[in-house]
XYZ file of N, CA and C in Angstrom:
186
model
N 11.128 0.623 19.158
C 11.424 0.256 17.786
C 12.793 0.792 17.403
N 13.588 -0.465 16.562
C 14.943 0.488 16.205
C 14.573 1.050 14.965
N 14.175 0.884 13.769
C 13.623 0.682 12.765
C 12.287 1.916 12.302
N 12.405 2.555 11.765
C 11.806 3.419 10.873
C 10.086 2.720 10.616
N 8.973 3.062 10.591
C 7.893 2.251 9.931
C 7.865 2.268 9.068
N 7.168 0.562 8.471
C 7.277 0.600 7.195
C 6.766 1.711 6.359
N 6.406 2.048 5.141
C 6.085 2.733 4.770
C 3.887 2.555 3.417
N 4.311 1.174 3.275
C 3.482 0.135 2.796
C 2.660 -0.539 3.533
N 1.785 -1.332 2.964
C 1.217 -2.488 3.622
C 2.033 -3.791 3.685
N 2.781 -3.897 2.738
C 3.411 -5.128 2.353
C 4.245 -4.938 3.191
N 5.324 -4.030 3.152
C 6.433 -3.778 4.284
C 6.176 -3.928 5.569
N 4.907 -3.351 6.156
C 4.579 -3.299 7.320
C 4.642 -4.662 7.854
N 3.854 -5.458 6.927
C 3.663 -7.360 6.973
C 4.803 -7.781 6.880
N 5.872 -7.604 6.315
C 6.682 -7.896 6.521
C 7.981 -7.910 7.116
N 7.496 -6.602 7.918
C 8.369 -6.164 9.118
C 7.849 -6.953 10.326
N 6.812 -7.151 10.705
C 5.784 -7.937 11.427
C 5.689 -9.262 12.065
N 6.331 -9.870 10.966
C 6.008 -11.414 10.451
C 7.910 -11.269 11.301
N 8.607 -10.858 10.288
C 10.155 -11.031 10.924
C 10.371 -10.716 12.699
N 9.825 -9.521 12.870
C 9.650 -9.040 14.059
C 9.290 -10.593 15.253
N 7.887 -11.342 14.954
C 6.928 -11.817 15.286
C 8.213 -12.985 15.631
N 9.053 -14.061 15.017
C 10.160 -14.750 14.034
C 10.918 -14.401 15.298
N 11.693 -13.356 15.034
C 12.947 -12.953 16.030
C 12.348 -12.904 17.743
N 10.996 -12.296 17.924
C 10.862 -12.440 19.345
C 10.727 -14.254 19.775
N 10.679 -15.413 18.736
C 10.123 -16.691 18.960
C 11.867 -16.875 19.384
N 12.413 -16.955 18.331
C 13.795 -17.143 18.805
C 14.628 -16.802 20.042
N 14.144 -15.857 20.395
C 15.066 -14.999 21.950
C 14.095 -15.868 23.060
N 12.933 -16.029 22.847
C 12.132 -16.849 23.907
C 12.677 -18.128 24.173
N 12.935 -18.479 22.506
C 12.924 -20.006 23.318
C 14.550 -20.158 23.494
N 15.399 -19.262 23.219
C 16.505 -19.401 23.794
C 16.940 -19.001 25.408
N 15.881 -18.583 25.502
C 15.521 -17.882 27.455
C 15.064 -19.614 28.144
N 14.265 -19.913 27.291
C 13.626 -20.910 28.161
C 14.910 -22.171 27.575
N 15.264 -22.359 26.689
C 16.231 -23.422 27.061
C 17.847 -23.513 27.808
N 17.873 -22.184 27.931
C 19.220 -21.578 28.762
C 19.046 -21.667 29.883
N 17.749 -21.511 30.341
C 17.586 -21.483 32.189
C 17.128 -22.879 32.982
N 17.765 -23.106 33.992
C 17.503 -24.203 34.599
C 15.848 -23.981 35.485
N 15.371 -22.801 35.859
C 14.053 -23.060 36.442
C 12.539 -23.214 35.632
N 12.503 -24.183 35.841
C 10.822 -24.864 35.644
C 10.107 -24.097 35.194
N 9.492 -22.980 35.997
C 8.539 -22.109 36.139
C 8.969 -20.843 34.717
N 10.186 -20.859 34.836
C 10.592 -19.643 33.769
C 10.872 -20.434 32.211
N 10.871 -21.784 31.929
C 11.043 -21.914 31.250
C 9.943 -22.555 30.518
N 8.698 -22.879 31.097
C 7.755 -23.177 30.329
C 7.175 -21.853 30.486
N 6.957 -20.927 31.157
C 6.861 -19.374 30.761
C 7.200 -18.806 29.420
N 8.565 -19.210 29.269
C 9.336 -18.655 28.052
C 8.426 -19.225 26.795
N 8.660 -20.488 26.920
C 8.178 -21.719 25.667
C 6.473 -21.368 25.502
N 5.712 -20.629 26.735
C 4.407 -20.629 25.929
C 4.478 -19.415 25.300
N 5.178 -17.956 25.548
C 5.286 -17.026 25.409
C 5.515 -17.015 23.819
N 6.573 -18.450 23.499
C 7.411 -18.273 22.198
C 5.722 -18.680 21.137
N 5.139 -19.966 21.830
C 4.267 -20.610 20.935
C 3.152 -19.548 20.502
N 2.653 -18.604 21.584
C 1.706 -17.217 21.550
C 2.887 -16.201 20.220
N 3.877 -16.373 20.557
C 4.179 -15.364 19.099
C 4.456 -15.784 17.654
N 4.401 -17.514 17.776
C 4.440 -18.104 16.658
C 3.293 -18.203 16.275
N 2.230 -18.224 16.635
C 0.786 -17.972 16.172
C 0.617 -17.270 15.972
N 1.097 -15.684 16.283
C 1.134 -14.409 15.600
C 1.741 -14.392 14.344
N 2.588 -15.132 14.386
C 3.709 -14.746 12.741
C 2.943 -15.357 11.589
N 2.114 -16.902 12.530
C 1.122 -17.470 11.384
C 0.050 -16.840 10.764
N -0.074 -15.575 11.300
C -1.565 -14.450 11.476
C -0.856 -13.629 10.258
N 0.140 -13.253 10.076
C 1.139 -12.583 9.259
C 0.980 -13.029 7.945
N 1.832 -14.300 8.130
C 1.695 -15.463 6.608
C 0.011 -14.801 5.963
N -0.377 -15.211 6.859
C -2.058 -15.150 6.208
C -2.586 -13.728 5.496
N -1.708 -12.674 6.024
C -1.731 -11.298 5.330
C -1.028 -10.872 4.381
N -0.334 -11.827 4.500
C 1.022 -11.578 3.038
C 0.512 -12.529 1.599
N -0.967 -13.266 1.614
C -1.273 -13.634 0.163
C -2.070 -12.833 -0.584
C-alpha cells in the first residue's frame, strides 16, 4: 500500500472501489499491449474479476 488506511467506512469504500478501477485499467492495458494469446486473455479475465469487485463497492457506498 502507498497510502495511509482509510480512516472511516466511507473512505475505506472509497479507497476500494478506486483501488478496484485503477487495477482494471493496468490489466487491460497489459492485455492489449501484448501480442501473446495466452497472456492477454489472462489479463482481460483478470481485469473483468476486478470489475466485479468495484461493482461489489458501488453496492457499499448506498
Amino acid at each position: 500500500m502507498k497510502e495511509k488506511c482509510p480512516t472511516n467506512y466511507r473512505k475505506g469504500i472509497d479507497a476500494a472501489f478506486l483501488d478496484e478501477q485503477e487495477t482494471v485499467d493496468m490489466y487491460l492495458e497489459i492485455a492489449y499491449n501484448t501480442t501473446n494469446h495466452q497472456v492477454k486473455e489472462a489479463f482481460l479475465r483478470a481485469a473483468h474479476d476486478e470489475q466485479n469487485h468495484a461493482v461489489w463497492f458501488l453496492y457499499f457506498m448506498k
